[in-house]
Amino acid sequence: MQPSSRHFPENARRALADDRLRAMLDKSASGFRLRRRMAADRLPEFEALRDRGRDIKDHTLAHLDLYLERFEAQVRAAGGTVHWCADAAGARDAILAICRAAGAKTVTKGKSMIAEEIAINDHLEAHGLVPVETDLGEYIVQLRKEPPSHIIAPAFHVSKEQVAESFRAAHTALDPARPLDEPSALLAEARAMLRRRFHEADVGITGANLLIAETGQTVIVTNEGNGDLTQTLPPVHIVLASIEKVVPTPEDAATVLRLLARSATGQEFSAYTTFSAGPRRAADPDGPRAFHVVLLDNGRSALMDTEFREVLRCIRCGACMNHCPVYGAVGGHAYGWVYPGPLGAVLDPALIGLAEAKHLPNASTFCGRCEEVCPMRIPLPAMMRHWRRREAEQGLQPAVTRRGLALWAWFARRPALYHAAARLAARLLRRLARRSGTLAMLPGAGGWTRHRDLPAPEGRTFRELWAERRTGDGP
Ligand code: SF4
């Protein structure tokens, strides 16, 4: 996927003007939020589980080389192969080489954000292969030639009417008279198409929610079972995963899985949780004949010694975006790359560069909800501030922001002048306010007043009120 994060302001404006999109976002996100809260409330040890999950990931990251090597040794012992890939191009080449060696024509795919990150579908298509998404949401956005707009619900932004339109356009054998008004009818149509594709596939690619060092297993969770068909029916299974997905033991994996389902969809556990290890053994009734793990770094190891290291604890549950007022207003496509929302605001600048993604850490109200709900307790707002600081250090801010901050700094270094100016501004704005205590417009605040009134100051500054309170004269 080619990044378009540098166009975030225009993307966001377009999204804000799209009433249909905003209604879809409202409906979907509120459902996720409610289900997450109910699932967390039902589990008395939920907060302790979050601490445990954070500790497991911190420990693993501190010994990442050892756990990855142990994982590789176990995969090899089970008959599989691990391909170490430093960047997206390396991972694409590795996957294409495996597909070519297998003489593949059709490749089925489970949902994988890493696959989006390396744009594997475009690469396979450019080399004459047919990639077929098998997760329903991914299948829908593939037909619509769109990227996913949410990491666990790729078609978050699409209405059922639009899904029906896409099916009618793509499924040429579909009877035009057949009703597709109900979700169950859409599901039946997608299932019939995808069943055929599962049987045609020469290679199946899945992501991995976790890699287990002690056993060499890869773990995926789905609610549709498509991941299992993708990895067991074709003769070759490729697992595409990034290096930070490893955990030491199956018990650690279980802890993370208990957090993942509750935080993502509000389920106690996902409908399908599948552990795989190596290719089919002689006594196995099914499974692939060849098993490959493509392990991707793509900038992650460079984060290890930085203030962004903790984002590597992320388990891709999507809770931060479901609770983010900015994501909730503009949706995932506005972010312009694979990871939207608060996670993207921290991870995207690291993976595609701050010059491209500099708007994303600024697309935050700093309400703190993302950190509050993150199962891995990742301090997302603090890390957005770190990116803002780097943006300033690298001179990437717009000239108007730079000048505004320089002016503020000039005043801040002259406290007497600063407080006099603040007092004057507070009184002046109070006088300009309407009877309701709000301002309908203010130079420099058009982004706010275009959509809503701006509350005017009360007439006195915070310092004045504070001083009164300390001397006992205040309210
Ligand atoms: S940052 Fe936290 S809340 Fe957001 S996707 Fe990752 S684990 Fe989930």
CSV table of C-alpha atoms and ligand atoms in Angstrom, one decimal:
chain,number,residue,atom,x,y,z
A,1,MET,CA,0.0,0.0,0.0
A,2,GLN,CA,1.4,3.3,-1.0
A,3,PRO,CA,1.3,5.8,1.9
A,4,SER,CA,-0.8,8.9,1.5
A,5,SER,CA,-0.4,10.0,5.2
A,6,ARG,CA,1.0,13.4,4.1
A,7,HIS,CA,-2.5,14.2,2.9
A,8,PHE,CA,-4.2,13.5,6.2
A,9,PRO,CA,-5.7,17.0,6.5
A,10,GLU,CA,-7.4,16.8,3.1
A,11,ASN,CA,-8.3,13.1,3.7
A,12,ALA,CA,-9.9,14.1,7.0
A,13,ARG,CA,-11.8,17.0,5.6
A,14,ARG,CA,-13.2,14.7,2.9
A,15,ALA,CA,-14.2,12.1,5.5
A,16,LEU,CA,-15.8,14.7,7.7
A,17,ALA,CA,-18.0,15.8,4.8
A,18,ASP,CA,-19.2,12.2,4.2
A,19,ASP,CA,-22.3,11.8,6.4
A,20,ARG,CA,-22.8,8.2,5.3
A,21,LEU,CA,-19.3,7.3,6.4
A,22,ARG,CA,-19.7,9.0,9.8
A,23,ALA,CA,-23.0,7.2,10.5
A,24,MET,CA,-21.3,3.8,9.7
A,25,LEU,CA,-18.3,4.7,12.0
A,26,ASP,CA,-20.6,5.8,14.8
A,27,LYS,CA,-22.6,2.6,14.7
A,28,SER,CA,-19.7,0.2,14.4
A,29,ALA,CA,-17.4,1.8,17.0
A,30,SER,CA,-20.1,2.1,19.6
A,31,GLY,CA,-20.9,-1.6,19.4
A,32,PHE,CA,-17.2,-2.5,19.8
A,33,ARG,CA,-16.9,-0.1,22.8
A,34,LEU,CA,-19.9,-1.5,24.6
A,35,ARG,CA,-18.9,-5.2,24.0
A,36,ARG,CA,-15.3,-4.5,25.2
A,37,ARG,CA,-16.6,-2.8,28.4
A,38,MET,CA,-19.0,-5.6,29.2
A,39,ALA,CA,-16.3,-8.3,28.6
A,40,ALA,CA,-13.8,-6.4,30.8
A,41,ASP,CA,-16.5,-6.0,33.6
A,42,ARG,CA,-17.3,-9.7,33.5
A,43,LEU,CA,-13.6,-10.7,34.3
A,44,PRO,CA,-12.6,-9.6,37.8
A,45,GLU,CA,-8.9,-10.1,37.0
A,46,PHE,CA,-8.9,-8.1,33.8
A,47,GLU,CA,-6.7,-5.4,35.0
A,48,ALA,CA,-4.2,-7.9,36.5
A,49,LEU,CA,-4.3,-9.7,33.2
A,50,ARG,CA,-3.3,-6.5,31.5
A,51,ASP,CA,-0.3,-6.1,33.8
A,52,ARG,CA,0.7,-9.7,33.1
A,53,GLY,CA,0.4,-9.2,29.3
A,54,ARG,CA,2.5,-6.1,29.4
A,55,ASP,CA,5.2,-7.9,31.5
A,56,ILE,CA,5.2,-10.9,29.1
A,57,LYS,CA,5.8,-8.6,26.2
A,58,ASP,CA,8.4,-6.5,27.9
A,59,HIS,CA,10.3,-9.6,29.0
A,60,THR,CA,10.2,-11.0,25.5
A,61,LEU,CA,11.3,-7.7,23.9
A,62,ALA,CA,14.3,-7.6,26.3
A,63,HIS,CA,15.4,-11.1,25.0
A,64,LEU,CA,14.0,-10.9,21.5
A,65,ASP,CA,17.0,-12.4,19.8
A,66,LEU,CA,17.0,-15.5,22.0
A,67,TYR,CA,13.3,-16.1,21.7
A,68,LEU,CA,13.3,-15.7,17.9
A,69,GLU,CA,16.2,-18.1,17.5
A,70,ARG,CA,14.5,-20.6,19.8
A,71,PHE,CA,11.3,-20.2,17.6
A,72,GLU,CA,13.3,-20.8,14.4
A,73,ALA,CA,15.0,-23.9,15.9
A,74,GLN,CA,11.6,-25.4,16.8
A,75,VAL,CA,10.0,-24.6,13.4
A,76,ARG,CA,13.0,-26.3,11.7
A,77,ALA,CA,12.7,-29.3,14.0
A,78,ALA,CA,9.0,-29.6,13.0
A,79,GLY,CA,10.0,-29.6,9.3
A,80,GLY,CA,9.3,-26.0,8.5
A,81,THR,CA,11.5,-23.2,7.2
A,82,VAL,CA,12.0,-19.6,8.6
A,83,HIS,CA,12.9,-16.8,6.2
A,84,TRP,CA,14.4,-13.8,7.9
A,85,CYS,CA,13.5,-10.6,6.1
A,86,ALA,CA,14.9,-7.2,6.9
A,87,ASP,CA,12.4,-5.2,4.9
A,88,ALA,CA,9.2,-5.3,2.8
A,89,ALA,CA,11.1,-6.0,-0.4
A,90,GLY,CA,12.8,-9.0,1.2
A,91,ALA,CA,9.5,-10.4,2.4
A,92,ARG,CA,7.8,-10.0,-1.0
A,93,ASP,CA,10.7,-11.7,-2.7
A,94,ALA,CA,10.7,-14.6,-0.3
A,95,ILE,CA,7.0,-15.1,-0.7
A,96,LEU,CA,7.1,-14.9,-4.5
A,97,ALA,CA,10.0,-17.4,-4.6
A,98,ILE,CA,8.0,-19.9,-2.5
A,99,CYS,CA,5.0,-19.5,-4.7
A,100,ARG,CA,7.0,-19.9,-7.9
A,101,ALA,CA,8.7,-23.0,-6.5
A,102,ALA,CA,5.3,-24.4,-5.8
A,103,GLY,CA,4.1,-23.6,-9.4
A,104,ALA,CA,1.3,-21.5,-7.8
A,105,LYS,CA,-1.4,-19.7,-9.7
A,106,THR,CA,-3.9,-19.0,-7.0
A,107,VAL,CA,-3.0,-17.9,-3.5
A,108,THR,CA,-5.6,-17.7,-0.8
A,109,LYS,CA,-5.0,-15.2,2.1
A,110,GLY,CA,-6.1,-14.9,5.6
A,111,LYS,CA,-6.3,-11.4,7.1
A,112,SER,CA,-2.8,-10.0,7.8
A,113,MET,CA,-1.8,-6.4,8.5
A,114,ILE,CA,1.8,-7.4,7.6
A,115,ALA,CA,0.6,-8.5,4.2
A,116,GLU,CA,-0.9,-4.9,3.8
A,117,GLU,CA,2.4,-3.5,5.1
A,118,ILE,CA,4.4,-5.2,2.4
A,119,ALA,CA,1.6,-4.9,-0.3
A,120,ILE,CA,1.9,-8.5,-1.1
A,121,ASN,CA,-1.3,-8.7,-3.2
A,122,ASP,CA,0.0,-6.1,-5.7
A,123,HIS,CA,3.3,-7.9,-5.9
A,124,LEU,CA,1.7,-11.3,-6.6
A,125,GLU,CA,-0.6,-9.8,-9.1
A,126,ALA,CA,2.2,-8.0,-10.9
A,127,HIS,CA,3.9,-11.5,-11.3
A,128,GLY,CA,0.8,-13.2,-12.7
A,129,LEU,CA,-0.6,-14.8,-9.5
A,130,VAL,CA,-4.1,-14.4,-8.3
A,131,PRO,CA,-4.4,-13.5,-4.6
A,132,VAL,CA,-7.8,-14.1,-3.0
A,133,GLU,CA,-8.7,-12.6,0.3
A,134,THR,CA,-10.7,-15.1,2.4
A,135,ASP,CA,-11.7,-13.0,5.4
A,136,LEU,CA,-15.1,-11.6,4.6
A,137,GLY,CA,-14.2,-8.0,5.3
A,138,GLU,CA,-10.9,-8.3,3.4
A,139,TYR,CA,-12.7,-9.9,0.5
A,140,ILE,CA,-15.1,-7.0,0.4
A,141,VAL,CA,-12.4,-4.3,0.3
A,142,GLN,CA,-10.4,-6.4,-2.2
A,143,LEU,CA,-13.5,-6.3,-4.5
A,144,ARG,CA,-13.8,-2.6,-3.9
A,145,LYS,CA,-10.1,-2.1,-4.6
A,146,GLU,CA,-9.7,-0.3,-1.3
A,147,PRO,CA,-7.4,-0.8,1.6
A,148,PRO,CA,-8.8,-2.0,5.0
A,149,SER,CA,-10.1,0.9,7.2
A,150,HIS,CA,-9.7,-0.9,10.5
A,151,ILE,CA,-7.2,-3.5,11.7
A,152,ILE,CA,-9.8,-6.0,12.9
A,153,ALA,CA,-12.8,-4.9,10.8
A,154,PRO,CA,-11.4,-4.1,7.4
A,155,ALA,CA,-14.8,-3.2,5.9
A,156,PHE,CA,-15.8,-1.1,9.0
A,157,HIS,CA,-16.8,1.7,6.7
A,158,VAL,CA,-18.9,-0.2,4.1
A,159,SER,CA,-22.7,-0.5,4.4
A,160,LYS,CA,-24.5,-3.8,3.4
A,161,GLU,CA,-26.0,-2.0,0.4
A,162,GLN,CA,-22.5,-1.3,-0.8
A,163,VAL,CA,-21.5,-4.8,-0.2
A,164,ALA,CA,-24.4,-6.0,-2.3
A,165,GLU,CA,-23.4,-3.7,-5.1
A,166,SER,CA,-19.8,-5.0,-5.0
A,167,PHE,CA,-20.9,-8.6,-5.2
A,168,ARG,CA,-23.3,-7.9,-8.1
A,169,ALA,CA,-20.4,-6.2,-10.0
A,170,ALA,CA,-17.8,-8.9,-9.3
A,171,HIS,CA,-19.9,-12.1,-9.2
A,172,THR,CA,-20.9,-12.3,-12.8
A,173,ALA,CA,-22.9,-15.5,-12.4
A,174,LEU,CA,-25.0,-14.0,-9.7
A,175,ASP,CA,-28.7,-13.9,-10.6
A,176,PRO,CA,-29.7,-10.2,-10.7
A,177,ALA,CA,-33.1,-11.1,-9.3
A,178,ARG,CA,-31.6,-12.7,-6.2
A,179,PRO,CA,-32.2,-10.6,-3.1
A,180,LEU,CA,-29.1,-9.5,-1.2
A,181,ASP,CA,-30.8,-7.3,1.4
A,182,GLU,CA,-30.0,-9.3,4.4
A,183,PRO,CA,-26.5,-9.9,5.9
A,184,SER,CA,-27.2,-13.7,5.8
A,185,ALA,CA,-27.8,-13.6,2.0
A,186,LEU,CA,-24.5,-11.6,1.6
A,187,LEU,CA,-22.7,-14.1,3.7
A,188,ALA,CA,-24.1,-17.1,1.8
A,189,GLU,CA,-23.0,-15.5,-1.5
A,190,ALA,CA,-19.5,-14.8,-0.3
A,191,ARG,CA,-19.2,-18.3,1.2
A,192,ALA,CA,-20.2,-20.0,-2.1
A,193,MET,CA,-17.6,-18.0,-4.0
A,194,LEU,CA,-14.8,-18.4,-1.5
A,195,ARG,CA,-15.4,-22.2,-1.1
A,196,ARG,CA,-14.4,-22.6,-4.7
A,197,ARG,CA,-11.3,-20.5,-4.2
A,198,PHE,CA,-10.2,-22.5,-1.2
A,199,HIS,CA,-10.1,-25.7,-3.3
A,200,GLU,CA,-8.3,-24.0,-6.2
A,201,ALA,CA,-5.5,-22.5,-4.1
A,202,ASP,CA,-1.9,-23.7,-4.5
A,203,VAL,CA,-0.6,-21.6,-1.6
A,204,GLY,CA,-2.2,-20.2,1.5
A,205,ILE,CA,-0.9,-17.2,3.3
A,206,THR,CA,-1.9,-16.3,6.8
A,207,GLY,CA,-0.7,-13.8,9.4
A,208,ALA,CA,0.1,-14.8,12.9
A,209,ASN,CA,-1.3,-13.2,16.1
A,210,LEU,CA,1.4,-14.9,18.0
A,211,LEU,CA,4.6,-17.0,17.6
A,212,ILE,CA,5.5,-19.4,20.4
A,213,ALA,CA,9.3,-19.8,21.0
A,214,GLU,CA,9.1,-22.9,23.1
A,215,THR,CA,7.0,-24.9,20.6
A,216,GLY,CA,7.6,-23.3,17.3
A,217,GLN,CA,3.9,-22.9,16.9
A,218,THR,CA,2.1,-20.0,15.1
A,219,VAL,CA,-1.3,-18.9,16.3
A,220,ILE,CA,-4.1,-17.2,14.5
A,221,VAL,CA,-7.5,-16.2,15.7
A,222,THR,CA,-10.5,-15.7,13.5
A,223,ASN,CA,-14.3,-15.6,13.8
A,224,GLU,CA,-15.0,-17.1,10.4
A,225,GLY,CA,-12.7,-20.2,10.2
A,226,ASN,CA,-11.3,-18.9,6.9
A,227,GLY,CA,-7.8,-18.9,8.4
A,228,ASP,CA,-8.0,-22.7,9.0
A,229,LEU,CA,-9.1,-23.4,5.4
A,230,THR,CA,-6.4,-21.1,4.1
A,231,GLN,CA,-3.7,-22.9,6.0
A,232,THR,CA,-4.8,-26.5,5.8
A,233,LEU,CA,-6.2,-27.0,2.2
A,234,PRO,CA,-3.4,-25.7,-0.1
A,235,PRO,CA,-0.2,-27.8,-0.4
A,236,VAL,CA,1.9,-24.9,0.9
A,237,HIS,CA,1.3,-22.7,3.9
A,238,ILE,CA,3.2,-19.4,4.4
A,239,VAL,CA,2.9,-17.6,7.8
A,240,LEU,CA,3.8,-13.9,7.4
A,241,ALA,CA,4.6,-12.3,10.8
A,242,SER,CA,6.6,-9.5,12.3
A,243,ILE,CA,9.4,-10.2,14.8
A,244,GLU,CA,7.6,-8.8,17.8
A,245,LYS,CA,4.8,-11.4,17.6
A,246,VAL,CA,6.9,-14.0,19.5
A,247,VAL,CA,6.1,-14.9,23.1
A,248,PRO,CA,8.0,-17.5,25.2
A,249,THR,CA,5.5,-20.2,26.0
A,250,PRO,CA,2.0,-21.5,25.3
A,251,GLU,CA,0.9,-20.2,28.7
A,252,ASP,CA,2.1,-16.7,27.8
A,253,ALA,CA,0.2,-17.0,24.5
A,254,ALA,CA,-3.0,-17.9,26.5
A,255,THR,CA,-2.6,-14.8,28.6
A,256,VAL,CA,-2.4,-12.6,25.5
A,257,LEU,CA,-5.3,-14.4,23.8
A,258,ARG,CA,-7.6,-13.7,26.8
A,259,LEU,CA,-6.8,-10.0,26.5
A,260,LEU,CA,-7.0,-9.9,22.7
A,261,ALA,CA,-10.5,-11.2,22.2
A,262,ARG,CA,-12.0,-9.2,25.0
A,263,SER,CA,-10.3,-6.0,23.9
A,264,ALA,CA,-11.0,-6.5,20.2
A,265,THR,CA,-14.6,-7.8,19.9
A,266,GLY,CA,-15.7,-8.2,23.5
A,267,GLN,CA,-15.6,-12.0,23.2
A,268,GLU,CA,-14.3,-14.3,25.9
A,269,PHE,CA,-12.3,-16.0,23.2
A,270,SER,CA,-12.4,-15.8,19.4
A,271,ALA,CA,-14.5,-18.4,17.6
A,272,TYR,CA,-11.4,-20.1,16.1
A,273,THR,CA,-8.0,-20.1,17.7
A,274,THR,CA,-5.6,-22.3,15.8
A,275,PHE,CA,-2.1,-23.4,16.7
A,276,SER,CA,0.0,-24.7,13.8
A,277,ALA,CA,3.5,-26.3,13.9
A,278,GLY,CA,5.2,-27.4,10.7
A,279,PRO,CA,3.9,-29.2,7.7
A,280,ARG,CA,1.6,-32.3,7.7
A,281,ARG,CA,3.1,-35.3,9.5
A,282,ALA,CA,2.6,-38.9,8.3
A,283,ALA,CA,-0.3,-39.5,10.7
A,284,ASP,CA,-2.1,-36.2,10.1
A,285,PRO,CA,-5.4,-36.3,8.1
A,286,ASP,CA,-4.8,-33.0,6.5
A,287,GLY,CA,-2.5,-30.0,6.4
A,288,PRO,CA,0.1,-28.5,4.0
A,289,ARG,CA,3.1,-30.4,2.7
A,290,ALA,CA,5.3,-27.4,3.1
A,291,PHE,CA,5.4,-24.8,5.9
A,292,HIS,CA,7.2,-21.5,5.8
A,293,VAL,CA,7.4,-18.6,8.2
A,294,VAL,CA,8.4,-15.3,6.7
A,295,LEU,CA,9.7,-13.2,9.6
A,296,LEU,CA,9.7,-9.5,9.0
A,297,ASP,CA,11.6,-6.7,10.7
A,298,ASN,CA,10.9,-3.7,8.5
A,299,GLY,CA,12.1,-1.1,11.0
A,300,ARG,CA,11.0,-2.7,14.2
A,301,SER,CA,14.4,-3.6,15.6
A,302,ALA,CA,15.4,0.0,15.1
A,303,LEU,CA,12.7,1.0,17.6
A,304,MET,CA,14.2,-1.2,20.4
A,305,ASP,CA,16.5,1.5,21.8
A,306,THR,CA,14.1,4.4,21.4
A,307,GLU,CA,11.2,6.0,23.3
A,308,PHE,CA,8.9,4.1,20.9
A,309,ARG,CA,9.9,0.6,22.0
A,310,GLU,CA,6.7,0.0,24.0
A,311,VAL,CA,4.6,0.1,20.8
A,312,LEU,CA,6.1,-3.2,20.0
A,313,ARG,CA,3.9,-4.7,22.8
A,314,CYS,CA,0.9,-4.1,20.5
A,315,ILE,CA,-1.3,-7.1,19.9
A,316,ARG,CA,-3.4,-5.4,17.1
A,317,CYS,CA,-6.7,-5.6,19.0
A,318,GLY,CA,-8.0,-2.3,17.6
A,319,ALA,CA,-9.4,-1.0,20.9
A,320,CYS,CA,-7.5,2.2,20.7
A,321,MET,CA,-9.1,3.1,17.4
A,322,ASN,CA,-12.6,2.1,18.6
A,323,HIS,CA,-12.2,4.6,21.5
A,324,CYS,CA,-10.5,7.4,19.6
A,325,PRO,CA,-12.7,10.4,18.9
A,326,VAL,CA,-10.5,11.4,15.9
A,327,TYR,CA,-10.6,7.9,14.3
A,328,GLY,CA,-14.4,7.9,15.1
A,329,ALA,CA,-14.8,11.1,13.1
A,330,VAL,CA,-12.6,10.4,10.1
A,331,GLY,CA,-12.3,6.6,9.8
A,332,GLY,CA,-9.2,4.6,8.9
A,333,HIS,CA,-8.6,5.7,5.3
A,334,ALA,CA,-7.9,9.2,6.3
A,335,TYR,CA,-4.7,8.1,8.0
A,336,GLY,CA,-3.3,7.1,4.6
A,337,TRP,CA,-1.5,3.9,5.6
A,338,VAL,CA,-1.9,0.4,7.0
A,339,TYR,CA,-2.2,1.3,10.7
A,340,PRO,CA,-4.8,3.9,11.5
A,341,GLY,CA,-5.9,5.5,14.8
A,342,PRO,CA,-3.7,6.0,17.8
A,343,LEU,CA,-1.6,2.9,17.0
A,344,GLY,CA,-0.9,4.4,13.5
A,345,ALA,CA,-0.1,7.8,15.0
A,346,VAL,CA,2.8,6.1,16.8
A,347,LEU,CA,3.8,3.2,14.5
A,348,ASP,CA,3.4,4.7,11.0
A,349,PRO,CA,6.0,7.5,11.5
A,350,ALA,CA,8.4,4.8,12.6
A,351,LEU,CA,7.7,2.6,9.6
A,352,ILE,CA,7.2,5.0,6.7
A,353,GLY,CA,9.1,8.0,8.1
A,354,LEU,CA,8.1,11.1,10.0
A,355,ALA,CA,8.2,13.3,6.9
A,356,GLU,CA,5.4,11.2,5.4
A,357,ALA,CA,3.4,10.6,8.6
A,358,LYS,CA,4.0,13.8,10.6
A,359,HIS,CA,0.3,14.7,10.7
A,360,LEU,CA,-0.7,11.5,12.5
A,361,PRO,CA,0.7,12.2,15.9
A,362,ASN,CA,-1.0,15.6,15.7
A,363,ALA,CA,-4.3,14.0,15.0
A,364,SER,CA,-5.1,13.6,18.6
A,365,THR,CA,-7.2,15.3,21.3
A,366,PHE,CA,-4.9,13.8,24.0
A,367,CYS,CA,-8.1,12.6,25.8
A,368,GLY,CA,-6.1,9.5,26.8
A,369,ARG,CA,-8.8,7.0,26.1
A,370,CYS,CA,-6.4,5.0,23.8
A,371,GLU,CA,-4.0,4.3,26.7
A,372,GLU,CA,-6.8,3.7,29.1
A,373,VAL,CA,-8.2,0.8,27.0
A,374,CYS,CA,-5.0,-0.6,25.5
A,375,PRO,CA,-4.7,-4.1,26.9
A,376,MET,CA,-0.9,-3.9,26.8
A,377,ARG,CA,-0.9,-0.5,28.6
A,378,ILE,CA,1.0,1.2,25.8
A,379,PRO,CA,1.5,4.9,26.6
A,380,LEU,CA,0.3,6.1,23.2
A,381,PRO,CA,-0.3,9.8,24.0
A,382,ALA,CA,3.2,10.1,25.4
A,383,MET,CA,4.7,8.6,22.3
A,384,MET,CA,2.7,10.9,20.1
A,385,ARG,CA,4.3,13.8,22.1
A,386,HIS,CA,7.7,12.3,21.4
A,387,TRP,CA,6.9,12.4,17.6
A,388,ARG,CA,5.8,16.0,17.9
A,389,ARG,CA,9.0,16.8,19.6
A,390,ARG,CA,11.0,15.1,16.8
A,391,GLU,CA,8.8,16.9,14.2
A,392,ALA,CA,9.8,20.3,15.8
A,393,GLU,CA,13.5,19.3,16.1
A,394,GLN,CA,13.6,18.3,12.4
A,395,GLY,CA,11.8,21.5,11.3
A,396,LEU,CA,8.9,19.6,9.8
A,397,GLN,CA,6.1,21.7,11.3
A,398,PRO,CA,4.3,24.2,9.0
A,399,ALA,CA,5.7,27.7,9.0
A,400,VAL,CA,2.6,29.1,10.8
A,401,THR,CA,3.0,26.6,13.7
A,402,ARG,CA,6.7,27.4,13.9
A,403,ARG,CA,6.1,31.1,14.0
A,404,GLY,CA,3.2,30.7,16.5
A,405,LEU,CA,5.4,28.7,18.9
A,406,ALA,CA,8.3,31.1,18.5
A,407,LEU,CA,6.0,33.9,19.5
A,408,TRP,CA,4.7,32.0,22.4
A,409,ALA,CA,8.2,31.1,23.5
A,410,TRP,CA,9.2,34.8,23.3
A,411,PHE,CA,6.3,35.7,25.6
A,412,ALA,CA,6.9,32.7,27.9
A,413,ARG,CA,10.5,33.9,28.5
A,414,ARG,CA,9.1,37.3,29.7
A,415,PRO,CA,6.6,36.2,32.5
A,416,ALA,CA,5.4,39.7,33.4
A,417,LEU,CA,4.6,40.5,29.8
A,418,TYR,CA,3.1,37.1,29.3
A,419,HIS,CA,0.7,37.4,32.2
A,420,ALA,CA,-0.3,40.9,31.2
A,421,ALA,CA,-1.0,39.8,27.7
A,422,ALA,CA,-3.0,36.7,29.0
A,423,ARG,CA,-5.0,39.0,31.3
A,424,LEU,CA,-5.8,41.4,28.4
A,425,ALA,CA,-6.7,38.6,26.0
A,426,ALA,CA,-9.0,36.9,28.6
A,427,ARG,CA,-10.9,40.1,29.3
A,428,LEU,CA,-11.1,41.1,25.6
A,429,LEU,CA,-12.4,37.7,24.6
A,430,ARG,CA,-15.0,37.8,27.4
A,431,ARG,CA,-16.2,41.1,26.0
A,432,LEU,CA,-16.4,39.8,22.5
A,433,ALA,CA,-18.4,36.7,23.7
A,434,ARG,CA,-22.1,36.3,23.1
A,435,ARG,CA,-24.6,36.1,25.9
A,436,SER,CA,-24.2,32.3,25.9
A,437,GLY,CA,-20.5,32.8,26.8
A,438,THR,CA,-19.3,31.5,23.4
A,439,LEU,CA,-17.5,32.9,20.4
A,440,ALA,CA,-18.9,32.2,16.9
A,441,MET,CA,-15.6,33.1,15.2
A,442,LEU,CA,-12.0,33.9,16.1
A,443,PRO,CA,-9.0,34.6,13.9
A,444,GLY,CA,-6.7,31.6,13.9
A,445,ALA,CA,-9.4,29.3,15.4
A,446,GLY,CA,-11.4,28.8,12.2
A,447,GLY,CA,-10.9,25.0,12.3
A,448,TRP,CA,-12.9,25.0,15.5
A,449,THR,CA,-15.5,27.7,14.9
A,450,ARG,CA,-16.4,26.4,11.5
A,451,HIS,CA,-18.1,23.4,13.2
A,452,ARG,CA,-19.0,24.7,16.7
A,453,ASP,CA,-18.9,27.7,19.0
A,454,LEU,CA,-15.8,28.3,21.0
A,455,PRO,CA,-16.3,28.7,24.7
A,456,ALA,CA,-14.9,32.2,25.7
A,457,PRO,CA,-12.7,32.6,28.8
A,458,GLU,CA,-14.5,33.5,32.0
A,459,GLY,CA,-12.7,36.9,32.1
A,460,ARG,CA,-9.9,36.1,34.4
A,461,THR,CA,-6.8,34.0,33.9
A,462,PHE,CA,-6.1,30.7,35.6
A,463,ARG,CA,-3.3,32.4,37.6
A,464,GLU,CA,-5.6,35.1,38.9
A,465,LEU,CA,-8.2,32.5,40.0
A,466,TRP,CA,-5.5,30.4,41.6
A,467,ALA,CA,-4.0,33.3,43.5
A,468,GLU,CA,-7.5,34.2,44.8
A,469,ARG,CA,-8.1,30.7,45.9
A,470,ARG,CA,-4.8,30.5,47.7
A,471,THR,CA,-5.5,33.7,49.6
A,472,GLY,CA,-9.0,32.6,50.4
A,473,ASP,CA,-10.7,35.4,48.4
A,474,GLY,CA,-11.7,33.1,45.5
A,475,PRO,CA,-14.9,31.2,45.0
B,1,SF4,S1,-2.0,0.0,20.6
B,1,SF4,FE1,-3.1,-1.2,22.3
B,1,SF4,S2,-5.3,-0.8,21.9
B,1,SF4,FE2,-4.2,-0.2,20.0
B,1,SF4,S3,-4.3,-2.0,18.7
B,1,SF4,FE3,-2.3,-2.1,19.9
B,1,SF4,S4,-2.8,-3.3,21.7
B,1,SF4,FE4,-4.7,-2.7,20.8
